[in-house]
Amino acid sequence: MAAAAVQTALHTPVPAIRGVKTTPMGKPKFQLPLQRPLPPAAYFKSPFDPFKHLAYHTMPARHTMADIGLENQGISTIGVSEPFELFTPEAVCTMRNEVLSDEVWDNCRFSSSIAACQLRGMAPQYAKFVYDAWSNPETLRIVSEIAGVDLVPVMDYEIAHINVSVNDNPDGENQAAPVVNWHRDSYPFVCVLMLSDASEMKGGETALKTGSGEIMKVRGPQMGSAVVLQGRYIEHIALPSTNCRERITMVTSFRPKNPIIADDSQLLTVRPVSDLSEIYNQWTDYRVEIAEERCKSLIKGIREKKRVGRDFDVDGVKGQLSDLIKFLQKTHDEIVDPAQYQINDSEEEREEQASTRMKKRARMT
Ligand SMILES: [Fe+2]
């Protein structure tokens, strides 16, 4: 009976997807920052070492979801942290070398209507130090402690998403464009690390919309510092900044470590700026693994009840099965064939995007 229910649910038509405008890779609007890195050979001389490269020392001030007027939403009572020191200058230097290397610039660059330049999917292939830094148990302990819930990176593809904003006239009044417009993230939590010298920067805060519609600003981090944000549940924007040549942030997205905790992840904001073959592989892998863990937990529960002679918990078991169906349905629906995108833009833009998607499809083969 349950199998039949899953079967029916999985054949529900795919809903319309609103995407973001993408521009073809290979047409950068600006040049890389002036300080071009050396080849990332430094990693092999100095791999990530939590004792050497982590700079965290004190729990930062945190704002709860209740403070933001969003009580009882999300997977943690914590909404956002103030900036805190996370990585040492040496670690930041090594990270910059990796993420600004030619091979990352050539293979991982995306542009869309919500961000002019993003570098995605470089870890671990092109960024092993970065991968190790965000996968290290001590880093995860720190981020989890601040977030108020045990977290792990959503998947490798979401380790070290880079937003790049360059101001060609840093001394003038022109502002660097907003790095990303108002949005909610696709994943429960993010940790945003600053990779640029922001000591003279003006602006650049993260603005949050509270439950009552008011705007609340959180100060931007300095180089090597980070903020933790429950971005799936809080509408936010990185405000424009002035007085800086570049603003490069590294965003790693997290989901709950415990497979039983709700995971509202989706691919809406990231699908158009991703290698689809890669992200669909990783998405399916982690989601099915969570479903497997939830099945194991369900079986363990009913076996234990039977063993001690308790009645079958009809409501409880049906509730868990229902949640499982919804979870798998979401997993299924987020895998959208590029040909099925329905983007609410003009015909002309749609044609331009079709051309882009053709190129992305070509990359999938
Ligand atoms: Fe965000």
Tab-separated table of N, CA, C and O in Angstrom, residues 190-311:
chain	number	residue	atom	x	y	z
A	190	VAL	N	23.913	28.965	6.040
A	190	VAL	CA	25.140	29.292	5.325
A	190	VAL	C	26.158	29.861	6.311
A	190	VAL	O	25.790	30.443	7.333
A	191	CYS	N	27.414	29.678	5.948
A	191	CYS	CA	28.492	30.378	6.640
A	191	CYS	C	29.198	31.198	5.566
A	191	CYS	O	29.694	30.647	4.574
A	192	VAL	N	29.194	32.520	5.740
A	192	VAL	CA	29.753	33.432	4.737
A	192	VAL	C	31.096	33.954	5.241
A	192	VAL	O	31.156	34.636	6.266
A	193	LEU	N	32.143	33.628	4.523
A	193	LEU	CA	33.510	34.002	4.910
A	193	LEU	C	34.007	35.118	3.996
A	193	LEU	O	33.874	35.022	2.768
A	194	MET	N	34.596	36.172	4.575
A	194	MET	CA	35.142	37.274	3.768
A	194	MET	C	36.575	36.933	3.338
A	194	MET	O	37.426	36.594	4.156
A	195	LEU	N	36.822	37.039	2.032
A	195	LEU	CA	38.171	36.750	1.511
A	195	LEU	C	38.887	38.017	1.049
A	195	LEU	O	39.996	37.933	0.522
A	196	SER	N	38.240	39.183	1.190
A	196	SER	CA	38.868	40.437	0.754
A	196	SER	C	39.229	41.297	1.960
A	196	SER	O	38.666	41.140	3.034
A	197	ASP	N	40.145	42.236	1.712
A	197	ASP	CA	40.472	43.217	2.754
A	197	ASP	C	39.313	44.204	2.839
A	197	ASP	O	39.126	45.026	1.945
A	198	ALA	N	38.546	44.103	3.910
A	198	ALA	CA	37.354	44.950	4.057
A	198	ALA	C	37.568	46.022	5.115
A	198	ALA	O	36.610	46.646	5.582
A	199	SER	N	38.842	46.276	5.479
A	199	SER	CA	39.108	47.195	6.595
A	199	SER	C	38.652	48.622	6.291
A	199	SER	O	38.269	49.355	7.182
A	200	GLU	N	38.714	49.026	5.018
A	200	GLU	CA	38.294	50.390	4.648
A	200	GLU	C	36.907	50.385	4.013
A	200	GLU	O	36.414	51.426	3.591
A	201	MET	N	36.313	49.225	3.896
A	201	MET	CA	35.037	49.112	3.183
A	201	MET	C	33.916	49.845	3.913
A	201	MET	O	33.825	49.801	5.139
A	202	LYS	N	33.088	50.538	3.127
A	202	LYS	CA	31.873	51.137	3.692
A	202	LYS	C	30.694	50.366	3.119
A	202	LYS	O	30.695	50.015	1.950
A	203	GLY	N	29.675	50.171	3.924
A	203	GLY	CA	28.533	49.359	3.484
A	203	GLY	C	28.897	47.887	3.556
A	203	GLY	O	29.713	47.482	4.368
A	204	GLY	N	28.290	47.103	2.688
A	204	GLY	CA	28.611	45.676	2.640
A	204	GLY	C	27.967	44.865	3.751
A	204	GLY	O	28.312	43.707	3.950
A	205	GLU	N	27.003	45.468	4.473
A	205	GLU	CA	26.330	44.694	5.517
A	205	GLU	C	25.369	43.678	4.884
A	205	GLU	O	25.043	43.777	3.707
A	206	THR	N	24.918	42.742	5.710
A	206	THR	CA	23.812	41.877	5.290
A	206	THR	C	22.541	42.453	5.909
A	206	THR	O	22.495	42.686	7.122
A	207	ALA	N	21.552	42.718	5.061
A	207	ALA	CA	20.275	43.223	5.569
A	207	ALA	C	19.279	42.068	5.606
A	207	ALA	O	19.236	41.245	4.694
A	208	LEU	N	18.506	42.018	6.683
A	208	LEU	CA	17.509	40.957	6.868
A	208	LEU	C	16.128	41.585	6.953
A	208	LEU	O	15.971	42.670	7.500
A	209	LYS	N	15.121	40.898	6.413
A	209	LYS	CA	13.733	41.345	6.580
A	209	LYS	C	13.148	40.613	7.775
A	209	LYS	O	13.132	39.383	7.804
A	210	THR	N	12.658	41.372	8.739
A	210	THR	CA	12.089	40.751	9.934
A	210	THR	C	10.663	40.286	9.643
A	210	THR	O	10.089	40.619	8.601
A	211	GLY	N	10.097	39.580	10.600
A	211	GLY	CA	8.732	39.073	10.439
A	211	GLY	C	7.718	40.180	10.242
A	211	GLY	O	6.685	39.980	9.604
A	212	SER	N	8.018	41.383	10.771
A	212	SER	CA	7.082	42.503	10.622
A	212	SER	C	7.419	43.363	9.403
A	212	SER	O	6.827	44.422	9.203
A	213	GLY	N	8.394	42.917	8.591
A	213	GLY	CA	8.720	43.638	7.360
A	213	GLY	C	9.788	44.707	7.532
A	213	GLY	O	10.154	45.405	6.575
A	214	GLU	N	10.285	44.882	8.752
A	214	GLU	CA	11.338	45.885	8.961
A	214	GLU	C	12.687	45.327	8.505
A	214	GLU	O	12.856	44.123	8.344
A	215	ILE	N	13.630	46.255	8.292
A	215	ILE	CA	14.959	45.844	7.844
A	215	ILE	C	15.922	45.861	9.030
A	215	ILE	O	15.995	46.845	9.773
A	216	MET	N	16.661	44.790	9.164
A	216	MET	CA	17.661	44.708	10.243
A	216	MET	C	19.024	44.454	9.578
A	216	MET	O	19.129	43.603	8.700
A	217	LYS	N	20.016	45.237	9.976
A	217	LYS	CA	21.333	45.085	9.345
A	217	LYS	C	22.304	44.348	10.263
A	217	LYS	O	22.344	44.604	11.459
A	218	VAL	N	23.079	43.452	9.664
A	218	VAL	CA	24.160	42.774	10.390
A	218	VAL	C	25.463	43.168	9.718
A	218	VAL	O	25.600	43.065	8.497
A	219	ARG	N	26.391	43.649	10.527
A	219	ARG	CA	27.676	44.132	10.030
A	219	ARG	C	28.402	43.041	9.237
A	219	ARG	O	28.330	41.857	9.581
A	220	GLY	N	29.073	43.455	8.154
A	220	GLY	CA	29.810	42.501	7.320
A	220	GLY	C	31.102	42.058	7.994
A	220	GLY	O	31.663	42.794	8.801
A	221	PRO	N	31.571	40.859	7.670
A	221	PRO	CA	32.800	40.365	8.299
A	221	PRO	C	34.065	40.964	7.670
A	221	PRO	O	34.046	41.400	6.527
A	222	GLN	N	35.120	40.986	8.453
A	222	GLN	CA	36.446	41.363	7.938
A	222	GLN	C	37.123	40.125	7.337
A	222	GLN	O	36.640	39.008	7.493
A	223	MET	N	38.263	40.357	6.682
A	223	MET	CA	38.969	39.247	6.039
A	223	MET	C	39.262	38.122	7.050
A	223	MET	O	39.787	38.386	8.133
A	224	GLY	N	38.892	36.905	6.701
A	224	GLY	CA	39.110	35.755	7.591
A	224	GLY	C	37.979	35.532	8.575
A	224	GLY	O	37.929	34.508	9.233
A	225	SER	N	37.081	36.526	8.689
A	225	SER	CA	35.932	36.378	9.592
A	225	SER	C	34.708	35.922	8.799
A	225	SER	O	34.683	36.001	7.572
A	226	ALA	N	33.697	35.487	9.547
A	226	ALA	CA	32.519	34.911	8.897
A	226	ALA	C	31.263	35.255	9.675
A	226	ALA	O	31.326	35.701	10.823
A	227	VAL	N	30.129	35.052	9.048
A	227	VAL	CA	28.838	35.086	9.748
A	227	VAL	C	28.092	33.796	9.407
A	227	VAL	O	28.291	33.216	8.335
A	228	VAL	N	27.253	33.372	10.348
A	228	VAL	CA	26.389	32.209	10.132
A	228	VAL	C	24.956	32.709	10.041
A	228	VAL	O	24.538	33.544	10.848
A	229	LEU	N	24.212	32.235	9.057
A	229	LEU	CA	22.852	32.738	8.806
A	229	LEU	C	21.930	31.573	8.438
A	229	LEU	O	22.292	30.732	7.614
A	230	GLN	N	20.740	31.580	9.026
A	230	GLN	CA	19.744	30.552	8.661
A	230	GLN	C	18.993	31.069	7.420
A	230	GLN	O	17.824	31.455	7.464
A	231	GLY	N	19.705	31.085	6.311
A	231	GLY	CA	19.272	31.820	5.126
A	231	GLY	C	18.091	31.243	4.370
A	231	GLY	O	17.500	31.927	3.539
A	232	ARG	N	17.723	29.996	4.648
A	232	ARG	CA	16.563	29.401	3.979
A	232	ARG	C	15.273	30.034	4.475
A	232	ARG	O	14.273	30.040	3.779
A	233	TYR	N	15.325	30.549	5.696
A	233	TYR	CA	14.097	31.004	6.355
A	233	TYR	C	14.077	32.519	6.579
A	233	TYR	O	13.112	33.044	7.125
A	234	ILE	N	15.144	33.220	6.197
A	234	ILE	CA	15.214	34.672	6.419
A	234	ILE	C	15.514	35.348	5.088
A	234	ILE	O	16.551	35.057	4.453
A	235	GLU	N	14.643	36.247	4.650
A	235	GLU	CA	14.915	36.974	3.404
A	235	GLU	C	16.060	37.957	3.662
A	235	GLU	O	16.037	38.694	4.651
A	236	HIS	N	17.034	37.984	2.777
A	236	HIS	CA	18.225	38.794	3.047
A	236	HIS	C	18.879	39.284	1.762
A	236	HIS	O	18.579	38.801	0.665
A	237	ILE	N	19.776	40.241	1.942
A	237	ILE	CA	20.524	40.792	0.807
A	237	ILE	C	21.886	41.265	1.313
A	237	ILE	O	21.993	41.729	2.453
A	238	ALA	N	22.903	41.093	0.480
A	238	ALA	CA	24.220	41.672	0.795
A	238	ALA	C	24.214	43.084	0.215
A	238	ALA	O	24.118	43.260	-0.996
A	239	LEU	N	24.275	44.100	1.081
A	239	LEU	CA	24.156	45.483	0.613
A	239	LEU	C	25.403	45.917	-0.147
A	239	LEU	O	26.498	45.389	0.080
A	240	PRO	N	25.251	46.888	-1.055
A	240	PRO	CA	26.407	47.357	-1.832
A	240	PRO	C	27.491	47.916	-0.913
A	240	PRO	O	27.207	48.387	0.183
A	241	SER	N	28.690	47.872	-1.413
A	241	SER	CA	29.814	48.388	-0.615
A	241	SER	C	30.602	49.394	-1.443
A	241	SER	O	30.612	49.328	-2.671
A	242	THR	N	31.239	50.322	-0.752
A	242	THR	CA	32.108	51.292	-1.421
A	242	THR	C	33.476	51.251	-0.756
A	242	THR	O	33.660	50.614	0.284
A	243	ASN	N	34.384	51.982	-1.399
A	243	ASN	CA	35.720	52.119	-0.829
A	243	ASN	C	36.478	50.796	-0.786
A	243	ASN	O	37.273	50.559	0.121
A	244	CYS	N	36.212	49.957	-1.762
A	244	CYS	CA	36.982	48.720	-1.824
A	244	CYS	C	37.137	48.321	-3.282
A	244	CYS	O	36.250	48.547	-4.098
A	245	ARG	N	38.256	47.773	-3.592
A	245	ARG	CA	38.561	47.366	-4.965
A	245	ARG	C	37.787	46.098	-5.335
A	245	ARG	O	37.356	45.928	-6.449
A	246	GLU	N	37.652	45.237	-4.384
A	246	GLU	CA	36.996	43.951	-4.644
A	246	GLU	C	36.280	43.484	-3.391
A	246	GLU	O	36.629	43.879	-2.279
A	247	ARG	N	35.286	42.677	-3.587
A	247	ARG	CA	34.597	42.045	-2.453
A	247	ARG	C	34.366	40.593	-2.849
A	247	ARG	O	33.547	40.296	-3.718
A	248	ILE	N	35.122	39.711	-2.237
A	248	ILE	CA	35.019	38.291	-2.554
A	248	ILE	C	34.590	37.551	-1.289
A	248	ILE	O	35.273	37.629	-0.259
A	249	THR	N	33.457	36.892	-1.361
A	249	THR	CA	32.988	36.118	-0.210
A	249	THR	C	32.884	34.641	-0.591
A	249	THR	O	32.625	34.307	-1.749
A	250	MET	N	33.113	33.799	0.395
A	250	MET	CA	33.031	32.349	0.203
A	250	MET	C	31.851	31.851	1.037
A	250	MET	O	31.830	32.017	2.252
A	251	VAL	N	30.879	31.260	0.375
A	251	VAL	CA	29.651	30.828	1.048
A	251	VAL	C	29.576	29.297	1.020
A	251	VAL	O	29.546	28.706	-0.064
A	252	THR	N	29.555	28.702	2.194
A	252	THR	CA	29.358	27.251	2.262
A	252	THR	C	27.989	26.983	2.888
A	252	THR	O	27.641	27.573	3.915
A	253	SER	N	27.217	26.138	2.235
A	253	SER	CA	25.844	25.865	2.681
A	253	SER	C	25.782	24.567	3.477
A	253	SER	O	26.478	23.601	3.155
A	254	PHE	N	24.915	24.584	4.482
A	254	PHE	CA	24.824	23.453	5.410
A	254	PHE	C	23.389	22.943	5.549
A	254	PHE	O	22.436	23.691	5.362
A	255	ARG	N	23.294	21.668	5.915
A	255	ARG	CA	22.024	21.020	6.241
A	255	ARG	C	22.200	20.325	7.586
A	255	ARG	O	23.337	20.128	8.042
A	256	PRO	N	21.084	19.917	8.222
A	256	PRO	CA	21.242	19.248	9.519
A	256	PRO	C	21.964	17.913	9.377
A	256	PRO	O	21.735	17.179	8.421
A	257	LYS	N	22.848	17.639	10.331
A	257	LYS	CA	23.583	16.371	10.309
A	257	LYS	C	22.652	15.196	10.610
A	257	LYS	O	22.764	14.129	10.011
A	258	ASN	N	21.721	15.424	11.534
A	258	ASN	CA	20.769	14.373	11.912
A	258	ASN	C	19.744	14.175	10.791
A	258	ASN	O	18.991	15.086	10.474
A	259	PRO	N	19.707	12.978	10.182
A	259	PRO	CA	18.813	12.780	9.027
A	259	PRO	C	17.336	12.872	9.379
A	259	PRO	O	16.493	13.000	8.490
A	260	ILE	N	17.016	12.821	10.665
A	260	ILE	CA	15.611	12.874	11.077
A	260	ILE	C	15.095	14.320	11.100
A	260	ILE	O	13.903	14.572	10.951
A	261	ILE	N	16.015	15.278	11.260
A	261	ILE	CA	15.583	16.690	11.295
A	261	ILE	C	15.146	17.120	9.886
A	261	ILE	O	15.751	16.724	8.890
A	262	ALA	N	14.107	17.937	9.827
A	262	ALA	CA	13.575	18.399	8.536
A	262	ALA	C	14.672	19.061	7.701
A	262	ALA	O	15.514	19.789	8.233
A	263	ASP	N	14.654	18.798	6.420
A	263	ASP	CA	15.613	19.410	5.501
A	263	ASP	C	14.817	20.005	4.330
A	263	ASP	O	14.362	19.279	3.451
A	264	ASP	N	14.640	21.335	4.367
A	264	ASP	CA	13.836	22.019	3.340
A	264	ASP	C	14.674	22.463	2.146
A	264	ASP	O	14.307	23.410	1.449
A	265	SER	N	15.778	21.814	1.910
A	265	SER	CA	16.645	22.223	0.803
A	265	SER	C	15.915	22.137	-0.532
A	265	SER	O	14.999	21.329	-0.710
A	266	GLN	N	16.329	22.985	-1.434
A	266	GLN	CA	15.812	22.951	-2.810
A	266	GLN	C	16.958	23.388	-3.724
A	266	GLN	O	18.032	23.736	-3.252
A	267	LEU	N	16.707	23.386	-5.028
A	267	LEU	CA	17.769	23.775	-5.968
A	267	LEU	C	17.407	25.032	-6.754
A	267	LEU	O	18.134	25.413	-7.672
A	268	LEU	N	16.298	25.685	-6.369
A	268	LEU	CA	15.770	26.775	-7.183
A	268	LEU	C	16.805	27.847	-7.539
A	268	LEU	O	16.976	28.189	-8.699
A	269	THR	N	17.496	28.371	-6.528
A	269	THR	CA	18.405	29.487	-6.802
A	269	THR	C	19.766	29.031	-7.313
A	269	THR	O	20.548	29.847	-7.786
A	270	VAL	N	20.053	27.741	-7.200
A	270	VAL	CA	21.391	27.285	-7.600
A	270	VAL	C	21.394	26.510	-8.920
A	270	VAL	O	22.434	26.421	-9.579
A	271	ARG	N	20.235	25.990	-9.316
A	271	ARG	CA	20.193	25.160	-10.525
A	271	ARG	C	20.741	25.896	-11.758
A	271	ARG	O	21.520	25.325	-12.511
A	272	PRO	N	20.333	27.178	-11.949
A	272	PRO	CA	20.807	27.852	-13.165
A	272	PRO	C	22.302	28.186	-13.165
A	272	PRO	O	22.828	28.583	-14.197
A	273	VAL	N	22.936	28.077	-12.006
A	273	VAL	CA	24.366	28.399	-11.959
A	273	VAL	C	25.153	27.169	-11.513
A	273	VAL	O	26.083	27.264	-10.715
A	274	SER	N	24.767	26.036	-12.022
A	274	SER	CA	25.427	24.790	-11.627
A	274	SER	C	25.650	23.892	-12.839
A	274	SER	O	24.901	23.952	-13.817
A	275	ASP	N	26.664	23.072	-12.727
A	275	ASP	CA	26.823	21.976	-13.680
A	275	ASP	C	25.753	20.958	-13.307
A	275	ASP	O	25.818	20.316	-12.248
A	276	LEU	N	24.735	20.831	-14.136
A	276	LEU	CA	23.554	20.054	-13.739
A	276	LEU	C	23.852	18.583	-13.487
A	276	LEU	O	23.324	17.982	-12.549
A	277	SER	N	24.688	18.002	-14.323
A	277	SER	CA	25.002	16.591	-14.136
A	277	SER	C	25.617	16.373	-12.751
A	277	SER	O	25.243	15.447	-12.022
A	278	GLU	N	26.532	17.260	-12.383
A	278	GLU	CA	27.231	17.122	-11.100
A	278	GLU	C	26.296	17.367	-9.928
A	278	GLU	O	26.239	16.579	-8.975
A	279	ILE	N	25.547	18.452	-9.984
A	279	ILE	CA	24.700	18.775	-8.822
A	279	ILE	C	23.545	17.781	-8.693
A	279	ILE	O	23.160	17.424	-7.581
A	280	TYR	N	23.003	17.287	-9.789
A	280	TYR	CA	21.931	16.285	-9.703
A	280	TYR	C	22.463	14.983	-9.109
A	280	TYR	O	21.774	14.308	-8.341
A	281	ASN	N	23.686	14.607	-9.479
A	281	ASN	CA	24.293	13.414	-8.887
A	281	ASN	C	24.416	13.544	-7.380
A	281	ASN	O	24.020	12.657	-6.618
A	282	GLN	N	24.985	14.679	-6.947
A	282	GLN	CA	25.233	14.867	-5.514
A	282	GLN	C	23.921	15.028	-4.751
A	282	GLN	O	23.783	14.543	-3.625
A	283	TRP	N	22.967	15.744	-5.354
A	283	TRP	CA	21.652	15.947	-4.739
A	283	TRP	C	20.965	14.595	-4.506
A	283	TRP	O	20.497	14.289	-3.411
A	284	THR	N	20.912	13.767	-5.543
A	284	THR	CA	20.243	12.470	-5.435
A	284	THR	C	20.943	11.586	-4.412
A	284	THR	O	20.293	10.920	-3.588
A	285	ASP	N	22.253	11.620	-4.438
A	285	ASP	CA	23.052	10.801	-3.524
A	285	ASP	C	22.711	11.129	-2.073
A	285	ASP	O	22.359	10.250	-1.279
A	286	TYR	N	22.768	12.406	-1.705
A	286	TYR	CA	22.566	12.740	-0.293
A	286	TYR	C	21.107	12.592	0.118
A	286	TYR	O	20.803	12.145	1.224
A	287	ARG	N	20.183	12.923	-0.779
A	287	ARG	CA	18.761	12.839	-0.423
A	287	ARG	C	18.333	11.376	-0.229
A	287	ARG	O	17.610	11.048	0.704
A	288	VAL	N	18.797	10.499	-1.126
A	288	VAL	CA	18.410	9.094	-1.008
A	288	VAL	C	19.062	8.471	0.231
A	288	VAL	O	18.469	7.628	0.910
A	289	GLU	N	20.268	8.944	0.549
A	289	GLU	CA	20.926	8.450	1.758
A	289	GLU	C	20.113	8.846	3.001
A	289	GLU	O	19.943	8.050	3.936
A	290	ILE	N	19.596	10.067	3.009
A	290	ILE	CA	18.770	10.504	4.140
A	290	ILE	C	17.492	9.671	4.198
A	290	ILE	O	17.068	9.221	5.276
A	291	ALA	N	16.884	9.434	3.042
A	291	ALA	CA	15.670	8.607	3.007
A	291	ALA	C	15.978	7.212	3.562
A	291	ALA	O	15.179	6.632	4.314
A	292	GLU	N	17.151	6.695	3.205
A	292	GLU	CA	17.567	5.379	3.698
A	292	GLU	C	17.662	5.382	5.227
A	292	GLU	O	17.165	4.468	5.901
A	293	GLU	N	18.276	6.446	5.772
A	293	GLU	CA	18.410	6.547	7.233
A	293	GLU	C	17.042	6.657	7.898
A	293	GLU	O	16.800	6.101	8.959
A	294	ARG	N	16.137	7.415	7.275
A	294	ARG	CA	14.792	7.555	7.851
A	294	ARG	C	14.040	6.229	7.799
A	294	ARG	O	13.288	5.898	8.712
A	295	CYS	N	14.240	5.456	6.717
A	295	CYS	CA	13.616	4.125	6.623
A	295	CYS	C	14.143	3.217	7.731
A	295	CYS	O	13.373	2.510	8.397
A	296	LYS	N	15.468	3.268	7.931
A	296	LYS	CA	16.076	2.433	8.975
A	296	LYS	C	15.499	2.791	10.340
A	296	LYS	O	15.204	1.923	11.159
A	297	SER	N	15.350	4.089	10.586
A	297	SER	CA	14.825	4.555	11.863
A	297	SER	C	13.377	4.083	12.050
A	297	SER	O	12.981	3.654	13.138
A	298	LEU	N	12.613	4.142	10.969
A	298	LEU	CA	11.212	3.716	11.019
A	298	LEU	C	11.120	2.218	11.328
A	298	LEU	O	10.361	1.789	12.210
A	299	ILE	N	11.934	1.432	10.617
A	299	ILE	CA	11.921	-0.023	10.827
A	299	ILE	C	12.339	-0.359	12.255
A	299	ILE	O	11.714	-1.184	12.936
A	300	LYS	N	13.382	0.327	12.724
A	300	LYS	CA	13.873	0.071	14.080
A	300	LYS	C	12.754	0.331	15.096
A	300	LYS	O	12.551	-0.441	16.033
A	301	GLY	N	12.031	1.413	14.877
A	301	GLY	CA	10.953	1.793	15.789
A	301	GLY	C	9.841	0.754	15.832
A	301	GLY	O	9.397	0.350	16.914
A	302	ILE	N	9.407	0.290	14.654
A	302	ILE	CA	8.272	-0.656	14.656
A	302	ILE	C	8.715	-2.030	15.177
A	302	ILE	O	7.945	-2.711	15.857
A	303	ARG	N	9.941	-2.414	14.885
A	303	ARG	CA	10.433	-3.708	15.384
A	303	ARG	C	10.520	-3.692	16.910
A	303	ARG	O	10.184	-4.668	17.576
A	304	GLU	N	10.999	-2.568	17.437
A	304	GLU	CA	11.146	-2.459	18.888
A	304	GLU	C	9.777	-2.520	19.566
A	304	GLU	O	9.591	-3.198	20.581
A	305	LYS	N	8.806	-1.803	18.975
A	305	LYS	CA	7.445	-1.811	19.540
A	305	LYS	C	6.869	-3.235	19.523
A	305	LYS	O	6.242	-3.681	20.471
A	306	LYS	N	7.078	-3.934	18.407
A	306	LYS	CA	6.542	-5.292	18.284
A	306	LYS	C	7.213	-6.230	19.294
A	306	LYS	O	6.570	-7.054	19.931
A	307	ARG	N	8.541	-6.030	19.437
A	307	ARG	CA	9.315	-6.906	20.325
A	307	ARG	C	8.801	-6.846	21.762
A	307	ARG	O	8.744	-7.861	22.453
A	308	VAL	N	8.423	-5.662	22.196
A	308	VAL	CA	7.970	-5.531	23.580
A	308	VAL	C	6.442	-5.638	23.694
A	308	VAL	O	5.854	-5.327	24.725
A	309	GLY	N	5.793	-6.023	22.591
A	309	GLY	CA	4.364	-6.306	22.637
A	309	GLY	C	3.445	-5.108	22.593
A	309	GLY	O	2.298	-5.180	23.026
A	310	ARG	N	3.926	-3.965	22.095
A	310	ARG	CA	3.047	-2.793	21.997
A	310	ARG	C	2.216	-2.854	20.719
A	310	ARG	O	2.609	-3.486	19.740
A	311	ASP	N	1.092	-2.111	20.714
A	311	ASP	CA	0.246	-2.042	19.524
A	311	ASP	C	0.952	-1.272	18.419
A	311	ASP	O	1.783	-0.396	18.686
